[in-house]
PDB file of C-alpha atoms in Angstrom:
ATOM      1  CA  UNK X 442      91.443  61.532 -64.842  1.00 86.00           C
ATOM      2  CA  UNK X 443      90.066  62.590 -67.982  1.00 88.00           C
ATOM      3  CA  UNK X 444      87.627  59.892 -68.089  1.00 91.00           C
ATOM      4  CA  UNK X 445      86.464  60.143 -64.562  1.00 92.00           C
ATOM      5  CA  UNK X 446      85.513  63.810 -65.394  1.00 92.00           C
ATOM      6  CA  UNK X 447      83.949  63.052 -68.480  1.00 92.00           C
ATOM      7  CA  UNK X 448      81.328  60.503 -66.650  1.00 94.00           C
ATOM      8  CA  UNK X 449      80.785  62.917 -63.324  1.00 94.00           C
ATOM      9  CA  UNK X 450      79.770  65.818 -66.177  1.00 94.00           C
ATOM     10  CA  UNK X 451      77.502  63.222 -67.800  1.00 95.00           C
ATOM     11  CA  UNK X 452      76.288  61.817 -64.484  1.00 94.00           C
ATOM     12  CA  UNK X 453      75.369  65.470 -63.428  1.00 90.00           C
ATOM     13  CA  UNK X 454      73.916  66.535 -66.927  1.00 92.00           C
ATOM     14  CA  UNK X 455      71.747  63.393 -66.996  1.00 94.00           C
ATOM     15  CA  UNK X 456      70.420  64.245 -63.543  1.00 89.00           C
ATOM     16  CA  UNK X 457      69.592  67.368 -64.355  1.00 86.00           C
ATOM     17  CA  UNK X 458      67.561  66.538 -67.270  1.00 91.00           C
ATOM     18  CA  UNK X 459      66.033  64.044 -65.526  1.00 92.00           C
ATOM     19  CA  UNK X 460      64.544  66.204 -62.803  1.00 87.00           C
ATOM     20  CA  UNK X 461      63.712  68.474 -65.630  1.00 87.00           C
ATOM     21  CA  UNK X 462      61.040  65.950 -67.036  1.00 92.00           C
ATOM     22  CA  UNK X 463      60.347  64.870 -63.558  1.00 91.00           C
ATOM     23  CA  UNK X 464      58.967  68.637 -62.477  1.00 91.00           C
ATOM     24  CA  UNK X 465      57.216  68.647 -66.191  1.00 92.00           C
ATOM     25  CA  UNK X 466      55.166  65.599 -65.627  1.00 94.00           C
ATOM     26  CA  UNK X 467      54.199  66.987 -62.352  1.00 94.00           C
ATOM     27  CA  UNK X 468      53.380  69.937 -63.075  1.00 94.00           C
ATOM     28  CA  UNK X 469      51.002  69.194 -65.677  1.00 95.00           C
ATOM     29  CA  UNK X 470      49.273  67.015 -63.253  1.00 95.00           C
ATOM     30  CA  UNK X 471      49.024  69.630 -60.822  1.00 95.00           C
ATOM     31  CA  UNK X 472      47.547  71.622 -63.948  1.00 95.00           C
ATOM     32  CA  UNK X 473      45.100  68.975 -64.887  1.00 95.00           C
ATOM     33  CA  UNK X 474      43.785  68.486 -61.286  1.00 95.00           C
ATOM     34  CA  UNK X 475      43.167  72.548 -61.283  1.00 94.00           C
ATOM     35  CA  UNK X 476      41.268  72.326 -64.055  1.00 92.00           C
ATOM     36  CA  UNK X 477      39.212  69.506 -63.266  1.00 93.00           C
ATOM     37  CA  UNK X 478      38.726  70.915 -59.677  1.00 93.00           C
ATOM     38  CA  UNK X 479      37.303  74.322 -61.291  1.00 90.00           C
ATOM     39  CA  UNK X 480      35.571  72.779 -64.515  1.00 89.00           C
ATOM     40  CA  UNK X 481      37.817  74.071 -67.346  1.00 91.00           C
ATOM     41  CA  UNK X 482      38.727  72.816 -70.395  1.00 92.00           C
ATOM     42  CA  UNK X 483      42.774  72.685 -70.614  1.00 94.00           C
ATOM     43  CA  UNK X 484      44.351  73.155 -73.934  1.00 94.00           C
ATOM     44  CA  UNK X 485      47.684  73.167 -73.798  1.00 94.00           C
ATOM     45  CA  UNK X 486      50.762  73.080 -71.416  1.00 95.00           C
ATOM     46  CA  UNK X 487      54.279  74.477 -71.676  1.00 93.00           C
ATOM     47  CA  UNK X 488      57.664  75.513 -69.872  1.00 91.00           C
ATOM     48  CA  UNK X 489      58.468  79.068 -69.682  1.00 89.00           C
ATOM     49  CA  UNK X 490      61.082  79.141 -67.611  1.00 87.00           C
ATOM     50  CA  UNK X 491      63.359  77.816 -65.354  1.00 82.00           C
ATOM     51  CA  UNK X 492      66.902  78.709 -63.624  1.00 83.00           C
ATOM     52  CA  UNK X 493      68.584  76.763 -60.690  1.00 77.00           C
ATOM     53  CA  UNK X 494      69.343  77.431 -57.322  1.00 74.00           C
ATOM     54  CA  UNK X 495      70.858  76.036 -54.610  1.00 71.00           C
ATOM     55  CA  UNK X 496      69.356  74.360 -51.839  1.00 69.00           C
ATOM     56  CA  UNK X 497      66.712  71.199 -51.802  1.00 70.00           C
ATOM     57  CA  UNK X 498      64.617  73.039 -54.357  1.00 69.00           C
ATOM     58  CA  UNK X 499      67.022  73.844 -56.746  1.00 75.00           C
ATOM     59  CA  UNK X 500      64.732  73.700 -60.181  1.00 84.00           C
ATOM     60  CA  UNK X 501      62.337  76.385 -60.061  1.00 87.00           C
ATOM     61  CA  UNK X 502      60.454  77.227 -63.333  1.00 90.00           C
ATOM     62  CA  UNK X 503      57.212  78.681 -64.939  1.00 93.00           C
ATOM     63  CA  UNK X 504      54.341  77.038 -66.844  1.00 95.00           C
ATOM     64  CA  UNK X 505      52.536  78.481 -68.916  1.00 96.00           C
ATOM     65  CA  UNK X 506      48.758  76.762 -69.788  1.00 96.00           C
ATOM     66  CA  UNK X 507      45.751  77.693 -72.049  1.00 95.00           C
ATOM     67  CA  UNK X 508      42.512  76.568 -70.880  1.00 94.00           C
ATOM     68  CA  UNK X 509      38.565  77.290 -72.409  1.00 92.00           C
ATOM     69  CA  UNK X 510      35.468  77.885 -70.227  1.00 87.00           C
ATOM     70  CA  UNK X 511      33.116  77.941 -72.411  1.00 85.00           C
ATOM     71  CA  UNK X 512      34.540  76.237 -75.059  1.00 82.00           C
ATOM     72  CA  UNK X 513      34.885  79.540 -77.085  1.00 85.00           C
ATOM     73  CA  UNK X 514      37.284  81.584 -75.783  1.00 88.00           C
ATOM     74  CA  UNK X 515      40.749  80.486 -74.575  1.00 90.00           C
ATOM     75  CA  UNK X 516      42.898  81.979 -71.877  1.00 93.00           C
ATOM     76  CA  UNK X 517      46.281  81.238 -70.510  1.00 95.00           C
ATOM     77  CA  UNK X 518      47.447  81.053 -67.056  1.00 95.00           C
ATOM     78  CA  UNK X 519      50.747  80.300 -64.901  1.00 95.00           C
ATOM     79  CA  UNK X 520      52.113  77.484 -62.583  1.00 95.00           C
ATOM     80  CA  UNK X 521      55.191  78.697 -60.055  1.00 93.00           C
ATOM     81  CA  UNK X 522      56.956  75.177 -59.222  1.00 91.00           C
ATOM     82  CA  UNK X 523      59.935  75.414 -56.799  1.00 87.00           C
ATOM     83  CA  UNK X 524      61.294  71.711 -57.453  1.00 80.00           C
ATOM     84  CA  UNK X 525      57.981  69.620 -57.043  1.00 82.00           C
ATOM     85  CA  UNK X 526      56.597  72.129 -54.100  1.00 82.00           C
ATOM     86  CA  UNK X 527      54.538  75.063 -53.278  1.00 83.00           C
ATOM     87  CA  UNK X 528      52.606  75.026 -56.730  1.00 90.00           C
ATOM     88  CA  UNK X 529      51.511  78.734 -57.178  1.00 91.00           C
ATOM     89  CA  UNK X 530      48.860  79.536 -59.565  1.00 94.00           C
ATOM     90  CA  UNK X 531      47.786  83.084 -61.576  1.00 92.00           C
ATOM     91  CA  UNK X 532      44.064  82.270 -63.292  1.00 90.00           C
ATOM     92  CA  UNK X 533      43.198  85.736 -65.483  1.00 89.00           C
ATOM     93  CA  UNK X 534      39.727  87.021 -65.378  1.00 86.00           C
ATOM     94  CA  UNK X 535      37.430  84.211 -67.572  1.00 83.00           C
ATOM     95  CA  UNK X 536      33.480  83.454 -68.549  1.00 76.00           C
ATOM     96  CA  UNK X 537      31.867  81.147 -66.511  1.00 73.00           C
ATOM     97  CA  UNK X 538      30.303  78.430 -68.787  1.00 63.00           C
ATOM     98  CA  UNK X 539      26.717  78.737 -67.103  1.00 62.00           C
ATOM     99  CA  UNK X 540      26.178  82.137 -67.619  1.00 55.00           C
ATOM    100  CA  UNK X 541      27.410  84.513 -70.088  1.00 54.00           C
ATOM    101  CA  UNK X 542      27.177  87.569 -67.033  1.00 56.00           C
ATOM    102  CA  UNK X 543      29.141  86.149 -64.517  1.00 58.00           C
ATOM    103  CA  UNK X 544      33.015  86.431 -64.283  1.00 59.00           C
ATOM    104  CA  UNK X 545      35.482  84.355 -61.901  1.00 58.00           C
TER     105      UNK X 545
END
């Protein structure tokens, strides 16, 4: 019975780090494709957090991303994934790279 315990724990553990990597590699493909849609430079990409829920979207988590406009100046912003849906994501105030004026 022992046994049969020990491999469900490690069934469920491997799973779970599994879809861990799973929502990382997606979300920093949803983070590259943001970047290339609005011509910045991304710099770096990391987990904030995450907890779990129940339901079909139980892994829900924060990214956290740096990203240059003008190759200067770095910013960060945030991805909200709720498993591998409804990406949400918070851009702060940055220079656009054509003119030194103009914010977005």
């Amino acid at each position: 019975m022992t046994n049969l315990l020990f491999i469900l724990f490690s069934v469920i553990f491997a799973t779970l780090i599994w879809r861990l990597r799973q929502q990382s590699e997606h979300a920093k493909a949803l983070i590259e494709q943001q970047c290339v849609k609005l011509d910045l430079q991304l710099l770096s990409v990391s987990r904030s957090k995450f907890n779990y829920k129940l339901g079909p979207d139980f892994l829900r988590a924060s990214f956290l991303f740096e990203f240059s406009s003008d190759n200067e100046n770095s910013y960060q912003g945030t991805l909200f994934l709720s498993g591998l849906h409804r990406p949400r994501f918070e851009f702060p105030v940055y220079r656009s790279f054509d003119s030194t004026d103009q914010l977005h």
